[in-house]
XYZ file of C-alpha atoms in Angstrom:
664
model
C 6.675 -26.386 10.926
C 5.161 -29.833 10.500
C 2.326 -30.128 13.038
C 0.139 -27.288 14.348
C -2.015 -27.502 17.464
C -4.907 -25.040 17.503
C -5.596 -23.883 21.053
C -9.254 -23.300 20.327
C -12.456 -24.978 19.226
C -15.291 -25.036 16.686
C -15.219 -22.848 13.616
C -11.939 -21.252 14.693
C -10.067 -24.541 14.809
C -11.640 -25.753 11.561
C -10.581 -22.539 9.784
C -6.926 -22.959 10.760
C -6.982 -26.685 10.015
C -8.254 -25.974 6.474
C -5.189 -23.870 5.636
C -2.846 -26.341 7.318
C -4.209 -29.138 5.133
C -3.684 -27.027 2.012
C -0.048 -26.513 3.086
C 0.560 -30.180 3.953
C 0.889 -29.468 7.682
C -0.458 -31.986 10.211
C -3.067 -30.815 12.734
C -3.775 -31.393 16.414
C -6.990 -30.507 18.225
C -7.808 -30.050 21.892
C -11.326 -30.548 23.197
C -13.419 -30.290 26.332
C -15.796 -33.042 27.377
C -18.659 -31.016 25.899
C -16.813 -30.913 22.549
C -15.864 -34.589 22.378
C -17.985 -35.186 19.258
C -17.444 -31.749 17.682
C -16.440 -31.538 13.998
C -13.062 -29.921 14.738
C -12.080 -32.983 16.773
C -12.978 -35.411 13.992
C -11.090 -33.378 11.377
C -7.755 -33.206 13.211
C -4.969 -35.731 12.734
C -4.714 -36.024 16.512
C -6.892 -34.814 19.386
C -6.171 -34.406 23.087
C -8.866 -34.235 25.787
C -8.956 -31.343 28.241
C -11.013 -32.702 31.187
C -14.005 -30.547 32.081
C -16.521 -28.365 30.284
C -16.142 -24.695 31.164
C -13.490 -22.488 29.537
C -11.767 -22.072 32.899
C -11.386 -25.851 33.174
C -10.289 -26.416 29.590
C -9.463 -23.886 26.864
C -8.106 -21.304 29.320
C -5.670 -23.837 30.858
C -2.481 -22.927 29.026
C -0.347 -25.534 30.771
C -2.700 -28.336 29.648
C -2.643 -27.105 26.054
C 1.170 -27.041 25.964
C 1.264 -30.555 27.439
C -1.165 -31.644 24.712
C 1.067 -30.183 21.987
C 4.109 -31.995 23.317
C 2.192 -35.249 23.714
C 0.924 -35.121 20.112
C 4.283 -34.149 18.629
C 3.116 -30.721 17.511
C 5.873 -28.183 16.954
C 3.696 -25.038 16.775
C 0.610 -23.575 18.433
C -1.955 -21.340 16.760
C -4.206 -19.640 19.344
C -7.085 -18.822 17.003
C -9.206 -15.960 18.332
C -10.703 -15.693 21.802
C -9.603 -17.659 24.884
C -5.782 -17.385 25.192
C -5.112 -15.716 21.848
C -4.066 -12.415 23.458
C -2.541 -13.850 26.630
C 1.122 -12.853 26.792
C 1.939 -15.329 29.561
C 0.601 -18.196 27.452
C 2.615 -17.042 24.422
C 5.753 -16.887 26.574
C 5.096 -20.397 27.927
C 4.687 -21.735 24.371
C 8.090 -20.333 23.400
C 9.695 -21.566 26.640
C 8.448 -25.074 25.785
C 10.418 -24.947 22.524
C 7.319 -24.568 20.352
C 6.634 -22.054 17.573
C 4.142 -19.360 18.563
C 1.958 -18.417 15.602
C 1.287 -14.896 16.735
C 2.969 -11.567 17.472
C 5.948 -11.091 19.808
C 5.195 -11.453 23.517
C 6.147 -7.811 24.112
C 3.584 -6.638 21.544
C 0.837 -8.679 23.222
C 1.792 -7.239 26.601
C 1.799 -3.677 25.314
C -1.614 -4.041 23.649
C -3.009 -6.432 26.276
C -3.930 -3.573 28.558
C -6.364 -1.341 26.753
C -5.523 1.365 29.285
C -1.787 1.340 28.597
C -2.202 0.741 24.860
C -4.142 3.990 24.479
C -1.366 5.913 26.174
C 1.173 4.331 23.827
C -0.895 5.046 20.717
C -1.383 8.641 21.821
C 2.382 9.021 22.116
C 2.827 7.474 18.645
C 0.541 10.060 17.079
C -2.579 7.887 16.725
C -5.812 9.750 17.702
C -7.406 8.256 20.848
C -10.429 8.589 23.157
C -9.381 9.400 26.729
C -9.549 6.546 29.252
C -11.438 7.183 32.508
C -10.705 5.728 35.942
C -13.988 4.119 37.137
C -13.438 5.693 40.578
C -13.349 9.175 39.056
C -16.421 9.023 36.804
C -18.911 11.841 37.482
C -22.291 12.905 36.075
C -20.441 15.104 33.595
C -18.802 12.044 32.015
C -22.054 10.146 31.372
C -22.810 8.112 29.420
C -19.711 5.922 29.822
C -18.748 2.535 28.464
C -17.223 -0.051 30.795
C -14.782 -2.341 28.957
C -12.738 -5.376 29.902
C -9.052 -4.566 29.654
C -8.024 -8.107 28.685
C -10.526 -9.091 26.012
C -13.212 -8.246 23.503
C -16.232 -9.730 21.787
C -18.618 -7.728 23.947
C -17.679 -9.636 27.105
C -17.469 -7.377 30.130
C -18.968 -4.390 28.302
C -21.671 -2.213 29.868
C -23.132 1.193 28.984
C -23.920 3.292 32.060
C -26.191 6.332 31.788
C -26.950 6.848 35.500
C -24.229 7.283 38.103
C -26.126 5.192 40.637
C -25.807 2.133 38.388
C -22.040 2.418 37.914
C -20.918 0.297 40.857
C -23.225 -2.664 40.111
C -22.431 -2.557 36.392
C -18.683 -2.514 37.064
C -19.057 -5.565 39.315
C -21.062 -7.402 36.647
C -18.516 -6.466 33.960
C -15.691 -7.725 36.169
C -17.429 -11.091 36.666
C -17.962 -11.517 32.925
C -14.369 -10.523 32.161
C -13.038 -12.983 34.740
C -15.206 -15.782 33.322
C -14.291 -15.112 29.688
C -10.635 -14.039 29.929
C -9.406 -14.927 33.404
C -8.783 -11.222 34.143
C -11.392 -9.020 35.898
C -9.708 -5.662 35.078
C -12.084 -3.111 33.544
C -11.907 0.580 32.631
C -14.243 3.302 31.391
C -14.301 5.658 28.440
C -16.728 8.221 27.083
C -19.531 6.474 25.207
C -20.473 7.787 21.784
C -24.124 6.922 21.139
C -23.572 6.691 17.392
C -20.464 6.124 15.347
C -18.884 3.865 12.778
C -16.715 0.948 13.837
C -13.887 0.792 11.297
C -10.916 -1.530 11.632
C -7.759 -2.050 9.610
C -6.189 -5.459 9.031
C -2.419 -5.289 9.353
C 0.174 -7.925 8.509
C 3.827 -7.509 9.478
C 6.898 -9.688 9.016
C 10.167 -9.876 10.954
C 11.981 -7.783 8.350
C 10.277 -4.467 9.026
C 7.555 -4.658 6.392
C 3.976 -3.833 7.439
C 0.953 -4.087 5.194
C -2.308 -2.274 5.874
C -4.181 -5.013 4.054
C -7.602 -3.376 3.974
C -10.318 -1.913 6.167
C -13.544 -3.472 7.393
C -16.702 -1.869 8.709
C -18.303 -3.633 11.680
C -20.763 -1.012 12.889
C -23.893 -3.169 13.188
C -23.539 -4.689 16.644
C -25.589 -6.087 19.474
C -24.337 -5.745 23.022
C -21.083 -4.401 21.559
C -20.526 -7.628 19.653
C -20.348 -7.483 15.868
C -23.188 -8.980 13.836
C -22.566 -7.753 10.263
C -19.104 -7.009 8.854
C -18.043 -5.904 5.393
C -15.108 -4.863 3.284
C -14.489 -2.292 2.071
C -16.229 0.208 4.386
C -19.058 2.232 2.761
C -18.005 5.249 4.833
C -14.363 5.051 3.795
C -15.379 4.570 0.176
C -17.228 7.889 0.071
C -14.786 10.122 2.027
C -11.789 11.144 -0.021
C -8.465 10.483 1.650
C -9.896 8.640 4.658
C -8.434 5.265 3.664
C -4.937 6.700 3.396
C -5.239 8.316 6.842
C -6.612 5.103 8.376
C -3.863 2.972 6.866
C -1.181 5.381 8.030
C -2.555 5.340 11.602
C -2.725 1.534 11.569
C 0.870 1.239 10.341
C 2.002 3.690 13.024
C 0.281 1.544 15.651
C 1.888 -1.692 14.414
C 5.351 -0.205 14.006
C 5.229 1.447 17.438
C 5.239 -1.985 19.092
C 7.451 -3.894 16.643
C 4.535 -5.989 15.485
C 4.799 -9.295 13.593
C 1.999 -11.398 12.148
C -1.710 -10.650 11.697
C -3.392 -7.972 13.802
C -6.271 -5.540 13.710
C -6.304 -1.876 14.666
C -9.827 -0.777 15.602
C -11.154 2.775 15.318
C -14.400 4.589 16.074
C -15.212 7.048 13.284
C -17.809 9.755 12.724
C -19.657 10.613 9.531
C -17.099 13.317 8.683
C -14.283 10.799 8.526
C -12.599 11.636 11.848
C -11.585 8.572 13.843
C -10.228 7.510 17.247
C -8.160 4.482 18.258
C -10.153 1.946 20.280
C -7.794 -1.008 20.637
C -5.436 -3.287 18.784
C -6.312 -6.954 18.637
C -3.067 -8.913 18.535
C -4.603 -11.893 16.749
C -6.655 -12.902 13.765
C -10.213 -11.507 13.873
C -13.486 -13.399 13.573
C -14.358 -11.262 10.547
C -11.100 -11.843 8.656
C -12.861 -13.675 5.749
C -14.200 -10.423 4.252
C -10.637 -9.141 3.984
C -9.536 -12.431 2.434
C -12.320 -12.185 -0.127
C -11.491 -8.606 -1.128
C -7.720 -9.227 -1.407
C -7.480 -12.858 -2.486
C -5.132 -13.530 0.450
C -5.232 -16.489 2.830
C -4.418 -14.652 6.077
C -3.840 -17.860 8.034
C -1.300 -18.954 5.414
C 0.514 -15.624 5.833
C 0.466 -16.108 9.614
C 2.120 -19.506 9.267
C 4.701 -18.175 6.816
C 5.624 -15.196 9.018
C 5.869 -17.472 12.063
C 8.236 -19.676 10.034
C 10.525 -16.683 9.453
C 9.543 -15.917 5.874
C 9.097 -12.347 4.588
C 5.843 -11.016 3.205
C 5.574 -11.134 -0.597
C 7.185 -8.274 -2.505
C 3.896 -6.649 -3.505
C 0.623 -6.230 -1.696
C -2.473 -7.292 -3.668
C -4.972 -4.677 -4.811
C -8.505 -4.578 -3.434
C -11.242 -6.280 -5.445
C -15.045 -6.461 -5.243
C -17.115 -6.441 -2.059
C -17.678 -8.967 0.716
C -20.225 -9.096 3.541
C -20.152 -11.471 6.516
C -22.956 -12.143 8.973
C -22.690 -14.055 12.222
C -25.483 -16.595 12.452
C -26.220 -16.979 16.163
C -28.400 -19.353 18.144
C -30.197 -16.523 19.899
C -33.559 -14.765 19.981
C -33.219 -11.040 19.132
C -36.909 -10.450 19.885
C -36.425 -11.553 23.507
C -33.397 -9.560 24.637
C -31.013 -11.644 22.499
C -31.488 -14.707 24.696
C -28.935 -17.373 23.729
C -30.317 -20.761 22.748
C -28.935 -24.228 23.276
C -29.833 -27.682 22.055
C -29.542 -29.766 18.890
C -28.996 -28.371 15.396
C -30.912 -30.967 13.426
C -29.995 -29.485 10.070
C -27.961 -26.587 8.719
C -27.845 -26.125 4.960
C -26.937 -22.820 3.298
C -27.729 -22.657 -0.436
C -25.328 -21.167 -2.994
C -22.366 -22.241 -0.837
C -19.386 -22.452 -3.183
C -16.748 -23.335 -0.586
C -15.934 -23.546 3.113
C -12.953 -21.933 4.833
C -11.348 -20.800 1.598
C -11.140 -17.739 -0.645
C -13.631 -17.513 -3.510
C -12.450 -16.318 -6.915
C -15.966 -15.947 -8.305
C -19.157 -14.404 -6.853
C -20.777 -16.765 -4.379
C -21.232 -17.724 -0.745
C -18.523 -18.959 1.596
C -19.416 -20.837 4.793
C -17.191 -20.999 7.883
C -18.959 -23.017 10.577
C -18.223 -25.134 13.607
C -21.487 -27.067 13.498
C -22.935 -29.676 11.161
C -26.204 -31.616 11.054
C -26.982 -33.095 14.509
C -24.441 -30.919 16.327
C -25.450 -29.780 19.814
C -25.020 -26.179 20.960
C -24.117 -26.222 24.655
C -24.200 -23.575 27.357
C -20.471 -23.183 27.938
C -19.414 -21.308 24.804
C -20.448 -18.555 22.411
C -23.704 -19.416 20.547
C -22.422 -18.571 17.066
C -23.421 -21.277 14.581
C -21.685 -20.023 11.472
C -20.197 -17.139 9.551
C -21.923 -16.795 6.194
C -19.919 -14.681 3.754
C -20.880 -13.388 0.330
C -18.513 -12.121 -2.345
C -19.532 -10.171 -5.450
C -18.397 -7.390 -7.736
C -20.602 -4.780 -6.040
C -21.925 -4.157 -2.527
C -25.562 -4.329 -3.677
C -25.016 -7.715 -5.305
C -23.186 -9.059 -2.251
C -26.043 -7.963 0.033
C -28.741 -9.437 -2.243
C -26.920 -12.744 -2.621
C -26.351 -13.126 1.118
C -29.928 -12.191 2.044
C -31.362 -14.721 -0.411
C -29.027 -17.482 0.780
C -30.023 -16.886 4.393
C -33.756 -16.741 3.662
C -33.623 -20.057 1.794
C -31.304 -21.742 4.299
C -32.569 -24.797 6.168
C -31.757 -24.231 9.836
C -33.731 -26.650 11.973
C -33.761 -27.097 15.715
C -32.898 -23.774 17.331
C -34.159 -20.216 17.282
C -31.596 -18.069 15.442
C -31.064 -14.462 14.381
C -31.491 -15.423 10.701
C -34.658 -13.343 10.143
C -32.963 -10.280 11.640
C -29.921 -10.703 9.396
C -32.038 -10.920 6.249
C -34.048 -7.827 7.183
C -30.852 -5.878 7.912
C -29.316 -6.845 4.567
C -32.468 -5.710 2.752
C -33.035 -2.539 4.770
C -32.847 0.707 2.749
C -30.502 2.271 5.315
C -28.086 -0.654 5.071
C -28.187 -0.628 1.282
C -27.445 3.104 1.388
C -24.394 2.446 3.587
C -25.893 4.145 6.667
C -24.665 1.636 9.228
C -23.711 3.188 12.557
C -23.486 1.471 15.945
C -27.055 2.550 16.852
C -28.572 0.725 13.857
C -30.855 -1.540 15.924
C -32.115 1.388 18.005
C -32.630 3.705 15.056
C -34.466 1.195 12.892
C -36.569 -0.597 15.534
C -35.203 -3.934 16.691
C -38.713 -5.380 17.001
C -39.433 -4.729 13.314
C -36.017 -6.015 12.230
C -36.398 -9.250 14.213
C -39.945 -9.982 12.980
C -40.422 -13.314 11.155
C -39.704 -13.290 7.430
C -42.936 -15.137 6.707
C -46.018 -12.907 6.970
C -48.967 -13.994 9.127
C -50.813 -15.251 6.025
C -47.754 -17.093 4.719
C -47.114 -18.661 8.125
C -50.717 -19.899 8.229
C -50.340 -21.385 4.739
C -47.083 -23.099 5.767
C -48.818 -24.600 8.797
C -51.589 -25.944 6.531
C -48.849 -27.598 4.467
C -47.384 -29.052 7.692
C -50.767 -30.508 8.642
C -51.284 -32.083 5.224
C -47.746 -33.497 5.289
C -48.377 -34.935 8.760
C -51.553 -36.481 7.454
C -49.625 -38.024 4.558
C -46.986 -39.339 6.973
C -49.638 -40.912 9.224
C -51.323 -42.496 6.220
C -48.035 -43.925 4.928
C -47.227 -45.390 8.349
C -50.645 -46.999 8.882
C -50.842 -50.776 8.601
C -54.571 -50.717 7.867
C -55.472 -47.696 5.727
C -52.429 -47.004 3.597
C -54.014 -48.796 0.634
C -57.054 -46.493 0.792
C -57.013 -42.845 -0.300
C -55.678 -40.485 2.340
C -58.423 -39.231 4.660
C -60.948 -41.712 3.252
C -64.205 -42.084 5.191
C -67.103 -44.424 4.410
C -69.519 -41.729 5.497
C -69.261 -37.957 5.655
C -67.520 -36.935 8.882
C -66.348 -33.961 10.901
C -63.172 -32.240 9.737
C -59.865 -33.644 10.874
C -58.015 -31.295 13.216
C -54.334 -30.754 13.894
C -52.938 -28.096 16.237
C -49.553 -26.386 16.207
C -47.900 -23.779 18.360
C -45.870 -20.958 16.835
C -43.288 -19.163 18.955
C -44.414 -15.815 17.579
C -48.141 -16.145 16.868
C -49.506 -18.710 19.310
C -51.735 -21.700 18.602
C -52.924 -22.579 15.085
C -55.704 -25.109 14.529
C -55.933 -26.599 11.045
C -59.325 -28.151 10.212
C -59.499 -30.006 6.916
C -61.635 -32.620 5.184
C -60.740 -34.927 2.298
C -63.474 -35.188 -0.340
C -63.911 -36.992 -3.637
C -62.456 -33.955 -5.425
C -59.542 -33.156 -3.123
C -59.226 -31.467 0.243
C -60.967 -28.476 1.755
C -59.333 -26.446 4.507
C -61.420 -24.193 6.728
C -60.433 -20.550 6.357
C -58.623 -21.194 3.056
C -61.341 -21.082 0.421
C -60.188 -22.034 -3.044
C -56.977 -23.678 -1.845
C -56.153 -26.687 -4.011
C -53.933 -29.596 -2.996
C -51.733 -30.611 -5.916
C -49.734 -33.255 -4.069
C -48.908 -34.234 -0.502
C -46.064 -36.412 0.721
C -44.600 -36.664 4.225
C -41.746 -34.328 3.256
C -43.213 -32.203 0.453
C -46.538 -30.499 -0.217
C -47.578 -28.558 -3.326
C -50.546 -26.200 -3.073
C -52.312 -24.018 -5.617
C -53.017 -20.801 -3.757
C -55.853 -18.607 -5.086
C -54.989 -15.043 -6.062
C -56.446 -12.037 -7.834
C -54.894 -13.112 -11.138
C -55.414 -16.823 -10.699
C -53.906 -19.617 -8.596
C -50.176 -19.732 -7.848
C -48.398 -22.996 -7.117
C -46.351 -23.034 -3.910
C -43.983 -25.796 -2.836
C -43.274 -26.539 0.829
C -40.613 -28.836 2.232
C -41.392 -30.345 5.630
C -39.066 -31.951 8.174
C -39.990 -33.406 11.580
C -37.911 -33.899 14.700
C -40.139 -35.222 17.471
C -42.853 -32.600 17.928
C -40.845 -29.950 16.047
C -42.008 -29.328 12.473
C -39.862 -27.204 10.147
C -41.437 -25.871 6.947
C -39.203 -24.296 4.297
C -40.449 -22.434 1.244
C -39.655 -19.285 -0.729
C -42.281 -17.542 1.437
C -39.944 -17.796 4.422
C -38.994 -20.381 7.040
C -41.620 -21.479 9.563
C -41.003 -23.598 12.645
C -43.803 -24.858 14.904
C -44.449 -27.421 17.629
C -47.064 -30.082 16.986
C -49.480 -30.087 19.935
C -50.799 -33.346 21.405
C -54.521 -34.033 21.195
C -54.723 -34.238 24.989
C -52.803 -32.207 27.590
C -51.021 -33.888 30.500
C -52.109 -32.031 33.680
C -48.730 -32.754 35.285
C -47.054 -30.543 32.688
C -49.011 -27.433 33.734
C -47.175 -24.772 35.751
C -48.580 -22.311 38.269
C -49.422 -18.752 37.238
C -46.549 -16.372 37.975
C -43.895 -19.042 37.482
C -40.479 -17.845 36.300
C -39.116 -20.385 33.838
C -35.442 -20.648 32.884
C -35.223 -19.139 29.368
C -32.011 -21.094 28.722
C -29.800 -23.674 30.403
C -27.301 -22.053 32.743
C -25.879 -21.672 36.213
C -27.452 -19.610 39.011
C -24.757 -17.130 40.079
C -26.698 -14.749 42.364
C -30.027 -14.366 44.145
C -31.739 -11.000 44.453
C -34.583 -11.956 46.792
C -35.635 -14.613 49.287
C -38.747 -16.751 49.502
C -41.539 -14.778 51.181
C -40.194 -11.370 50.101
C -42.434 -8.665 48.697
C -41.131 -7.948 45.184
C -41.921 -5.322 42.569
C -42.468 -5.865 38.854
C -39.102 -5.827 37.083
C -37.109 -6.450 40.278
C -34.237 -8.902 39.726
C -34.963 -12.228 41.406
C -31.839 -14.069 40.286
C -29.039 -14.034 37.728
C -28.128 -16.852 35.335
C -24.789 -17.261 33.605
C -24.988 -18.896 30.186
C -22.564 -18.766 27.276
C -20.198 -16.431 29.163
C -22.895 -13.760 29.654
C -25.050 -12.785 32.650
C -28.843 -12.810 32.271
C -31.226 -11.192 34.742
C -34.449 -13.005 35.680
C -36.907 -10.397 36.941
C -40.312 -10.496 38.662
C -43.139 -10.483 36.075
C -45.461 -8.609 38.448
C -45.635 -7.042 41.906
C -46.438 -9.539 44.641
C -44.972 -12.139 46.999
C -42.113 -14.462 46.041
C -43.997 -17.565 47.148
C -41.390 -20.063 45.925
C -37.673 -19.943 45.148
C -36.619 -23.324 43.800
C -32.900 -22.766 43.109
C -29.685 -21.979 44.967
C -26.442 -20.276 43.958
C -24.275 -22.594 41.863
C -27.170 -24.771 40.733
C -27.288 -25.800 37.066
C -30.745 -25.518 35.485
C -32.219 -26.676 32.206
C -34.411 -24.586 29.908
C -37.998 -24.529 31.201
C -37.058 -25.184 34.831
C -39.416 -23.417 37.254
C -36.987 -21.102 39.040
C -39.445 -19.204 41.231
C -43.102 -18.265 41.597
C -44.455 -14.752 42.185
C -48.035 -14.495 43.446
C -49.528 -11.218 42.282
C -51.108 -8.869 44.810
C -54.557 -9.228 43.251
C -54.350 -13.018 43.647
C -53.445 -12.602 47.332
C -56.457 -10.331 47.933
C -58.809 -12.765 46.179
C -57.492 -15.656 48.307
C -57.984 -13.544 51.467
């Protein structure tokens, strides 16, 4: 094996490339038009364009990927995770083209590719399972049920149904998502357990009959059935005697039943008593594999390459060590129904990072990311920015280290789930190991997704932003930069700067420079120590005397990012005068994200009720419903099916009933 093409993108491709470089193996990338300037393209020894933007046009086109491998002289293909990684037909085509397939045997992918058939096989092998339900046979007695895509994972095509009348529409929506993400619309149902623990076992098998149960991971904290926080080992397994042995035995039975080779994951749903049921087997490397690498010292991608080359696993399996926690940093807004975000990432800097894409031998933070400063997050792919992984001797230390790194991280440009992640890692229930799949419901998502900076700390950060802006204006002035900042010949009115916070609205900072410093209205006793365009130091009054606080300020157009130990604050600088042309009519429905209109639920002139779906947007492989904000008349519908829209586009206008009566 001399040259490996990774049939994937972003962080996934970069992770595989990192191991290839350490083994002296050349690398080949493929990329869509949207990914032409992505880091994984620049890092590869060769890169081949896949014309188009959507997954269906590019990364799901197996024949184009094989042609790219042959054109670049690659002799092996690694599928990564997602896209075609569990597509048996693609694996067969790779082998037929004379290339090495870095994955399990085609037969194993086929057997586990159907979650319906795989459960039957696992049941026969003695692995405990949850019964699969035919969607056509679901009754009230079965509710609630979970609809799942047979061909994929990652939360795509998943829906919880609690009312029988919703089943048909939810199945149709799940089928559309599954088709978009995996090219296969097949879905099935199973009984939905409101709470439970998601435990999975990493397996590694060679061609000589040896199977390792490498270690278990707990991935119970999820949103929309997609994992958010993962850790190894599992707190539940740690406290229940004998559970690990039973899990490992079930995982080995599953792998051996299908003649498995390579890296795979057997997923289970467990209860607090330690009983568990088979969910599915992922015939690929998992997104969360770094926590297993950290707690074993293994490079799982290296083992994949060695097994694919025909080598046996080492004679002895390494013992478990320490604790590792991984969080998925997403460009999304948890406080607004997890809306995905798109746009530029001006800066991403995670403190305490000891390494990227490699196993740490000492406590620290590992970063696996597909974005760098000035990357752009588009609408065609998953909005994950990075996986941030901590490793330490104990679980408590790993959680504390990761929470601190995230709080102090500089992430400028997009709304992310960073605040939520920090609050989860510091939550008493998490620290106690009480992490079931209903975590966000049980512990109030609104409270968990609240900003890290308190209202008072946000206001102080905005004062620092105003003083830094003042310093920047003074430094840029051709006429007054030689005079003291804010100098006036005569006493004057306070200077005013206005900012808009996404969470707390408009802030007006009124300040006046005097002979002795600066005074800020509403902040009595505040002392300015120093002010530069990118750094402000304030002495903040307190009960026991003033405390010095340092604030770092960065600007990107009208976006102002303020970082300090108090918590990150991001605001928009408001212009002194408003352009009337930028105003929108009351009742306007604005696109919350860029996307494609896939369905309309009403027509112009229709009477609509509050909460009624008006249209559906598809963005980042998920469907998003745009509903009427009030009861009234749909007076304008500005989009059609298939139309691409940008964030902020006025999609429709609903005139409320009260407005109609007033006009009459």
